[in-house]
mmCIF file of C-alpha atoms in Angstrom:
data_model
loop_
_atom_site.group_PDB
_atom_site.id
_atom_site.type_symbol
_atom_site.label_atom_id
_atom_site.label_comp_id
_atom_site.label_asym_id
_atom_site.label_seq_id
_atom_site.Cartn_x
_atom_site.Cartn_y
_atom_site.Cartn_z
ATOM 1 C CA GLU A 258 0.978 -13.672 17.612
ATOM 2 C CA ASP A 259 1.569 -11.143 15.040
ATOM 3 C CA LYS A 260 0.089 -7.899 15.362
ATOM 4 C CA VAL A 261 -1.066 -5.005 13.301
ATOM 5 C CA VAL A 262 -3.020 -1.598 15.040
ATOM 6 C CA GLN A 263 -3.761 1.167 12.718
ATOM 7 C CA SER A 264 -5.361 4.580 14.272
ATOM 8 C CA PRO A 265 -7.557 6.165 13.669
ATOM 9 C CA LEU A 266 -9.288 3.417 11.872
ATOM 10 C CA SER A 267 -11.436 6.629 9.909
ATOM 11 C CA LEU A 268 -10.468 10.434 9.187
ATOM 12 C CA VAL A 269 -11.986 12.922 7.633
ATOM 13 C CA VAL A 270 -10.700 16.047 6.541
ATOM 14 C CA HIS A 271 -10.355 19.003 3.686
ATOM 15 C CA GLU A 272 -8.356 20.028 0.985
ATOM 16 C CA GLY A 273 -4.688 21.046 1.492
ATOM 17 C CA ASP A 274 -4.758 20.001 5.451
ATOM 18 C CA THR A 275 -2.487 17.415 6.560
ATOM 19 C CA VAL A 276 -2.514 13.616 8.012
ATOM 20 C CA THR A 277 -0.739 11.573 10.319
ATOM 21 C CA LEU A 278 -1.660 8.463 9.613
ATOM 22 C CA ASN A 279 -0.437 5.844 12.709
ATOM 23 C CA CYS A 280 0.770 2.184 13.361
ATOM 24 C CA SER A 281 1.734 -0.175 15.897
ATOM 25 C CA TYR A 282 3.207 -3.507 15.591
ATOM 26 C CA GLU A 283 4.094 -6.786 17.011
ATOM 27 C CA VAL A 284 6.505 -9.305 15.628
ATOM 28 C CA THR A 285 8.356 -12.467 16.048
ATOM 29 C CA ASN A 286 11.994 -12.151 14.018
ATOM 30 C CA PHE A 287 10.621 -8.611 12.598
ATOM 31 C CA ARG A 288 12.357 -7.745 9.055
ATOM 32 C CA SER A 289 10.463 -4.506 7.240
ATOM 33 C CA LEU A 290 7.074 -2.607 7.505
ATOM 34 C CA LEU A 291 5.011 -1.713 4.783
ATOM 35 C CA TRP A 292 2.981 1.440 3.679
ATOM 36 C CA TYR A 293 0.237 -0.047 1.301
ATOM 37 C CA LYS A 294 -3.010 2.535 -0.638
ATOM 38 C CA GLN A 295 -5.735 0.658 -1.644
ATOM 39 C CA GLU A 296 -8.605 2.984 -3.318
ATOM 40 C CA LYS A 297 -10.318 -0.324 -5.369
ATOM 41 C CA LYS A 298 -9.248 -3.709 -4.497
ATOM 42 C CA ALA A 299 -5.052 -3.665 -5.351
ATOM 43 C CA PRO A 300 -3.030 -2.640 -2.581
ATOM 44 C CA THR A 301 -0.348 -0.586 -4.147
ATOM 45 C CA PHE A 302 3.016 -0.364 -2.250
ATOM 46 C CA LEU A 303 3.634 3.405 -1.327
ATOM 47 C CA PHE A 304 7.283 2.128 1.477
ATOM 48 C CA MET A 305 8.962 0.130 3.091
ATOM 49 C CA LEU A 306 11.628 0.848 6.110
ATOM 50 C CA THR A 307 13.698 -1.809 8.064
ATOM 51 C CA SER A 308 15.465 1.160 9.960
ATOM 52 C CA SER A 309 13.951 3.705 13.199
ATOM 53 C CA GLY A 310 14.522 6.672 12.267
ATOM 54 C CA ILE A 311 15.348 6.985 8.782
ATOM 55 C CA GLU A 312 12.710 9.079 6.861
ATOM 56 C CA LYS A 313 11.387 7.614 3.338
ATOM 57 C CA LYS A 314 9.791 10.783 0.763
ATOM 58 C CA SER A 315 7.630 10.395 -2.022
ATOM 59 C CA GLY A 316 6.086 13.184 -2.990
ATOM 60 C CA ARG A 317 4.189 14.747 -0.644
ATOM 61 C CA LEU A 318 4.272 11.494 1.585
ATOM 62 C CA SER A 319 6.425 10.412 4.194
ATOM 63 C CA SER A 320 6.646 7.764 6.447
ATOM 64 C CA ILE A 321 9.751 6.602 9.128
ATOM 65 C CA LEU A 322 9.712 4.247 11.669
ATOM 66 C CA ASP A 323 10.500 2.920 14.724
ATOM 67 C CA LYS A 324 11.525 -0.645 16.315
ATOM 68 C CA LYS A 325 12.124 0.648 19.788
ATOM 69 C CA GLU A 326 8.922 1.207 20.555
ATOM 70 C CA LEU A 327 6.956 -0.505 17.951
ATOM 71 C CA PHE A 328 5.080 1.863 15.588
ATOM 72 C CA SER A 329 5.335 3.549 12.528
ATOM 73 C CA ILE A 330 3.846 6.930 10.796
ATOM 74 C CA LEU A 331 2.389 7.540 7.468
ATOM 75 C CA ASN A 332 2.474 11.543 7.451
ATOM 76 C CA ILE A 333 0.111 13.162 3.881
ATOM 77 C CA THR A 334 0.513 17.262 3.722
ATOM 78 C CA ALA A 335 -1.143 18.827 1.518
ATOM 79 C CA THR A 336 -3.986 16.793 1.065
ATOM 80 C CA GLN A 337 -5.930 16.278 -2.337
ATOM 81 C CA THR A 338 -9.308 14.512 -3.095
ATOM 82 C CA GLY A 339 -7.060 11.586 -4.900
ATOM 83 C CA ASP A 340 -5.237 10.997 -1.534
ATOM 84 C CA SER A 341 -8.535 9.873 -0.547
ATOM 85 C CA ALA A 342 -8.212 6.225 0.171
ATOM 86 C CA ILE A 343 -7.834 3.280 2.746
ATOM 87 C CA TYR A 344 -4.498 3.184 3.567
ATOM 88 C CA LEU A 345 -3.075 -0.336 5.257
ATOM 89 C CA CYS A 346 0.180 -1.241 6.998
ATOM 90 C CA ALA A 347 1.716 -4.295 6.940
ATOM 91 C CA VAL A 348 4.669 -6.244 8.624
ATOM 92 C CA GLU A 349 6.622 -9.142 7.392
ATOM 93 C CA GLY A 350 9.272 -11.239 9.893
ATOM 94 C CA TRP A 351 11.968 -13.479 8.668
ATOM 95 C CA GLY A 352 11.404 -17.608 8.527
ATOM 96 C CA GLN A 353 10.210 -19.552 6.502
ATOM 97 C CA GLY A 354 7.469 -17.448 4.402
ATOM 98 C CA ALA A 355 9.510 -14.542 4.124
ATOM 99 C CA GLN A 356 7.349 -12.034 2.617
ATOM 100 C CA LYS A 357 3.813 -13.200 4.395
ATOM 101 C CA LEU A 358 2.323 -10.045 5.559
ATOM 102 C CA VAL A 359 0.620 -9.222 8.575
ATOM 103 C CA PHE A 360 -1.676 -6.439 7.130
ATOM 104 C CA GLY A 361 -3.528 -3.915 10.400
ATOM 105 C CA GLN A 362 -6.840 -3.174 9.299
ATOM 106 C CA GLY A 363 -6.425 0.796 7.623
ATOM 107 C CA THR A 364 -6.703 3.606 8.296
ATOM 108 C CA ARG A 365 -10.074 5.089 5.721
ATOM 109 C CA LEU A 366 -9.784 7.966 4.636
ATOM 110 C CA THR A 367 -11.197 10.861 3.292
ATOM 111 C CA ILE A 368 -10.910 14.181 1.987
ATOM 112 C CA ASN A 369 -13.442 16.291 1.125
ATOM 113 C CA PRO A 370 -12.598 19.670 -1.947
ATOM 114 C CA GLY B 1121 3.453 -4.969 -18.856
ATOM 115 C CA ALA B 1122 1.020 -7.142 -17.390
ATOM 116 C CA GLY B 1123 0.603 -7.071 -13.629
ATOM 117 C CA VAL B 1124 -1.306 -10.125 -11.946
ATOM 118 C CA SER B 1125 -4.158 -11.111 -13.167
ATOM 119 C CA GLN B 1126 -7.759 -12.488 -11.112
ATOM 120 C CA SER B 1127 -10.802 -14.269 -12.288
ATOM 121 C CA PRO B 1128 -13.937 -13.336 -12.335
ATOM 122 C CA ARG B 1129 -13.587 -10.097 -10.604
ATOM 123 C CA TYR B 1130 -16.746 -10.937 -9.193
ATOM 124 C CA LYS B 1131 -18.301 -14.641 -7.986
ATOM 125 C CA VAL B 1132 -22.522 -14.733 -6.308
ATOM 126 C CA ALA B 1133 -22.257 -17.843 -4.820
ATOM 127 C CA LYS B 1134 -25.233 -20.172 -3.410
ATOM 128 C CA ARG B 1135 -24.385 -21.608 0.107
ATOM 129 C CA GLY B 1136 -23.311 -24.463 -0.189
ATOM 130 C CA GLN B 1137 -21.916 -24.022 -3.617
ATOM 131 C CA ASP B 1138 -17.795 -24.587 -4.506
ATOM 132 C CA VAL B 1139 -16.248 -22.286 -6.223
ATOM 133 C CA ALA B 1140 -12.766 -21.168 -7.535
ATOM 134 C CA LEU B 1141 -10.839 -18.434 -7.646
ATOM 135 C CA ARG B 1142 -8.091 -18.002 -10.322
ATOM 136 C CA CYS B 1143 -4.969 -16.241 -10.037
ATOM 137 C CA ASP B 1144 -2.403 -15.178 -12.875
ATOM 138 C CA PRO B 1145 0.095 -14.595 -11.705
ATOM 139 C CA ILE B 1146 3.282 -11.576 -13.451
ATOM 140 C CA SER B 1147 5.129 -14.433 -15.953
ATOM 141 C CA GLY B 1148 8.480 -15.521 -13.967
ATOM 142 C CA HIS B 1149 7.601 -14.273 -10.948
ATOM 143 C CA VAL B 1150 8.473 -17.537 -8.567
ATOM 144 C CA SER B 1151 6.677 -16.847 -5.275
ATOM 145 C CA LEU B 1152 2.526 -16.541 -5.239
ATOM 146 C CA PHE B 1153 0.749 -15.152 -2.495
ATOM 147 C CA TRP B 1154 -3.464 -15.635 -1.547
ATOM 148 C CA TYR B 1155 -5.135 -12.976 0.956
ATOM 149 C CA GLN B 1156 -8.903 -12.446 2.220
ATOM 150 C CA GLN B 1157 -10.202 -9.554 2.464
ATOM 151 C CA ALA B 1158 -13.086 -9.510 4.393
ATOM 152 C CA LEU B 1159 -15.029 -5.797 4.135
ATOM 153 C CA GLY B 1160 -13.546 -3.483 6.727
ATOM 154 C CA GLN B 1161 -10.346 -5.572 7.313
ATOM 155 C CA GLY B 1162 -6.919 -5.682 6.451
ATOM 156 C CA PRO B 1163 -6.759 -8.990 4.237
ATOM 157 C CA GLU B 1164 -5.266 -11.816 6.083
ATOM 158 C CA PHE B 1165 -3.193 -13.491 4.755
ATOM 159 C CA LEU B 1166 -3.943 -17.642 3.389
ATOM 160 C CA THR B 1167 -1.377 -19.899 2.204
ATOM 161 C CA TYR B 1168 2.176 -19.271 0.171
ATOM 162 C CA PHE B 1169 3.413 -21.057 -2.747
ATOM 163 C CA GLN B 1170 6.998 -21.321 -4.156
ATOM 164 C CA ASN B 1171 7.326 -22.715 -7.491
ATOM 165 C CA GLU B 1172 4.878 -25.327 -7.050
ATOM 166 C CA ALA B 1173 5.406 -25.849 -3.489
ATOM 167 C CA GLN B 1174 3.003 -24.771 -1.053
ATOM 168 C CA LEU B 1175 5.786 -23.833 1.929
ATOM 169 C CA ASP B 1176 2.811 -22.198 3.331
ATOM 170 C CA LYS B 1177 -1.211 -23.393 4.113
ATOM 171 C CA SER B 1178 -1.129 -21.608 7.946
ATOM 172 C CA GLY B 1179 -4.163 -19.280 6.990
ATOM 173 C CA LEU B 1180 -6.351 -21.076 5.069
ATOM 174 C CA PRO B 1181 -9.263 -20.621 7.463
ATOM 175 C CA SER B 1182 -11.028 -24.869 7.242
ATOM 176 C CA ASP B 1183 -10.333 -27.931 5.298
ATOM 177 C CA ARG B 1184 -13.153 -26.000 3.151
ATOM 178 C CA PHE B 1185 -10.272 -24.207 2.136
ATOM 179 C CA PHE B 1186 -7.552 -25.643 -1.137
ATOM 180 C CA ALA B 1187 -4.830 -24.426 -2.960
ATOM 181 C CA GLU B 1188 -3.181 -25.329 -5.598
ATOM 182 C CA ARG B 1189 -0.258 -23.965 -7.912
ATOM 183 C CA PRO B 1190 0.325 -27.472 -10.083
ATOM 184 C CA GLU B 1191 2.889 -26.396 -13.060
ATOM 185 C CA GLY B 1192 4.564 -22.856 -11.136
ATOM 186 C CA SER B 1193 2.854 -20.162 -12.501
ATOM 187 C CA VAL B 1194 -1.214 -19.318 -12.547
ATOM 188 C CA SER B 1195 -3.030 -21.222 -9.013
ATOM 189 C CA THR B 1196 -6.556 -21.787 -8.130
ATOM 190 C CA LEU B 1197 -8.696 -21.324 -5.038
ATOM 191 C CA LYS B 1198 -11.153 -23.226 -4.341
ATOM 192 C CA ILE B 1199 -13.478 -23.412 -1.436
ATOM 193 C CA GLN B 1200 -15.315 -26.012 -1.152
ATOM 194 C CA ARG B 1201 -19.494 -25.919 0.005
ATOM 195 C CA THR B 1202 -19.570 -22.360 0.580
ATOM 196 C CA GLN B 1203 -20.595 -20.371 3.543
ATOM 197 C CA GLN B 1204 -21.684 -16.470 4.389
ATOM 198 C CA GLU B 1205 -19.132 -15.786 6.117
ATOM 199 C CA ASP B 1206 -16.587 -16.903 2.907
ATOM 200 C CA SER B 1207 -18.067 -13.946 1.346
ATOM 201 C CA ALA B 1208 -14.985 -11.382 1.331
ATOM 202 C CA VAL B 1209 -12.264 -10.526 -1.605
ATOM 203 C CA TYR B 1210 -9.586 -13.083 -2.397
ATOM 204 C CA LEU B 1211 -6.428 -10.723 -2.723
ATOM 205 C CA CYS B 1212 -3.673 -12.630 -5.359
ATOM 206 C CA ALA B 1213 -0.193 -11.284 -4.847
ATOM 207 C CA SER B 1214 3.278 -12.791 -6.563
ATOM 208 C CA SER B 1215 6.785 -11.285 -6.803
ATOM 209 C CA PRO B 1216 9.637 -12.343 -8.527
ATOM 210 C CA THR B 1217 11.489 -14.170 -5.745
ATOM 211 C CA SER B 1218 11.759 -15.304 -2.537
ATOM 212 C CA GLY B 1219 13.530 -11.954 -1.321
ATOM 213 C CA SER B 1220 11.985 -8.731 0.561
ATOM 214 C CA ALA B 1221 7.982 -7.656 0.483
ATOM 215 C CA GLU B 1222 8.791 -4.215 -1.372
ATOM 216 C CA THR B 1223 8.507 -7.028 -5.118
ATOM 217 C CA GLN B 1224 4.926 -8.354 -3.921
ATOM 218 C CA TYR B 1225 1.918 -7.313 -6.433
ATOM 219 C CA PHE B 1226 -1.773 -7.377 -5.699
ATOM 220 C CA GLY B 1227 -4.011 -8.403 -8.447
ATOM 221 C CA PRO B 1228 -7.239 -6.310 -8.305
ATOM 222 C CA GLY B 1229 -8.802 -9.900 -6.991
ATOM 223 C CA THR B 1230 -12.400 -11.454 -6.709
ATOM 224 C CA ARG B 1231 -15.218 -9.965 -4.495
ATOM 225 C CA LEU B 1232 -17.087 -13.117 -3.162
ATOM 226 C CA LEU B 1233 -20.675 -13.151 -2.180
ATOM 227 C CA VAL B 1234 -22.096 -16.398 -0.578
ATOM 228 C CA LEU B 1235 -26.101 -15.523 0.111
#
């Protein structure tokens, strides 16, 4: 059965700190790994990763995938209070129902001023 | 343009009641997904439509859950004889193709509380 495990489940840091969020996975016929930010209800897309070792970057956020070790990390540098949210990792497998996402439990990130 | 919309945003039901949750996908989006997100958990897949065809309903937790998309646009998730464990946020997502998950857009969800 496909499975995604995120760590830590909760993280509290001060504004300006750098954080690293972890995601490990098991999936049949891996297609992609995605990161989302969930502030209120609707998860919003951050990154999609399909290849090992290629960093995706958007402003202060970056992410990388290791398909050999089956994990991904999401880095946020110079954190701001607006980064406070739940960060979700999800994997997608090939097959009927491609785009069917298996999510991790999420990491609740709190940035204190 | 308009995103995915869901209604109602909040629903309180007494145990045993039937509820219907509506999802209006982005116009023209072929694929539509329902997820259930319990408190403190990530979303869990319930069912998937490609146009009006329900291609995967493997995540529906029991036969009390039923989803339809009769004209390939609006979808309704119906829960019969609600139980307390059905309390969760129900998220709908749509995508323009059956291709990459990168194009999957989520709605704001319906928070269901069963008393």
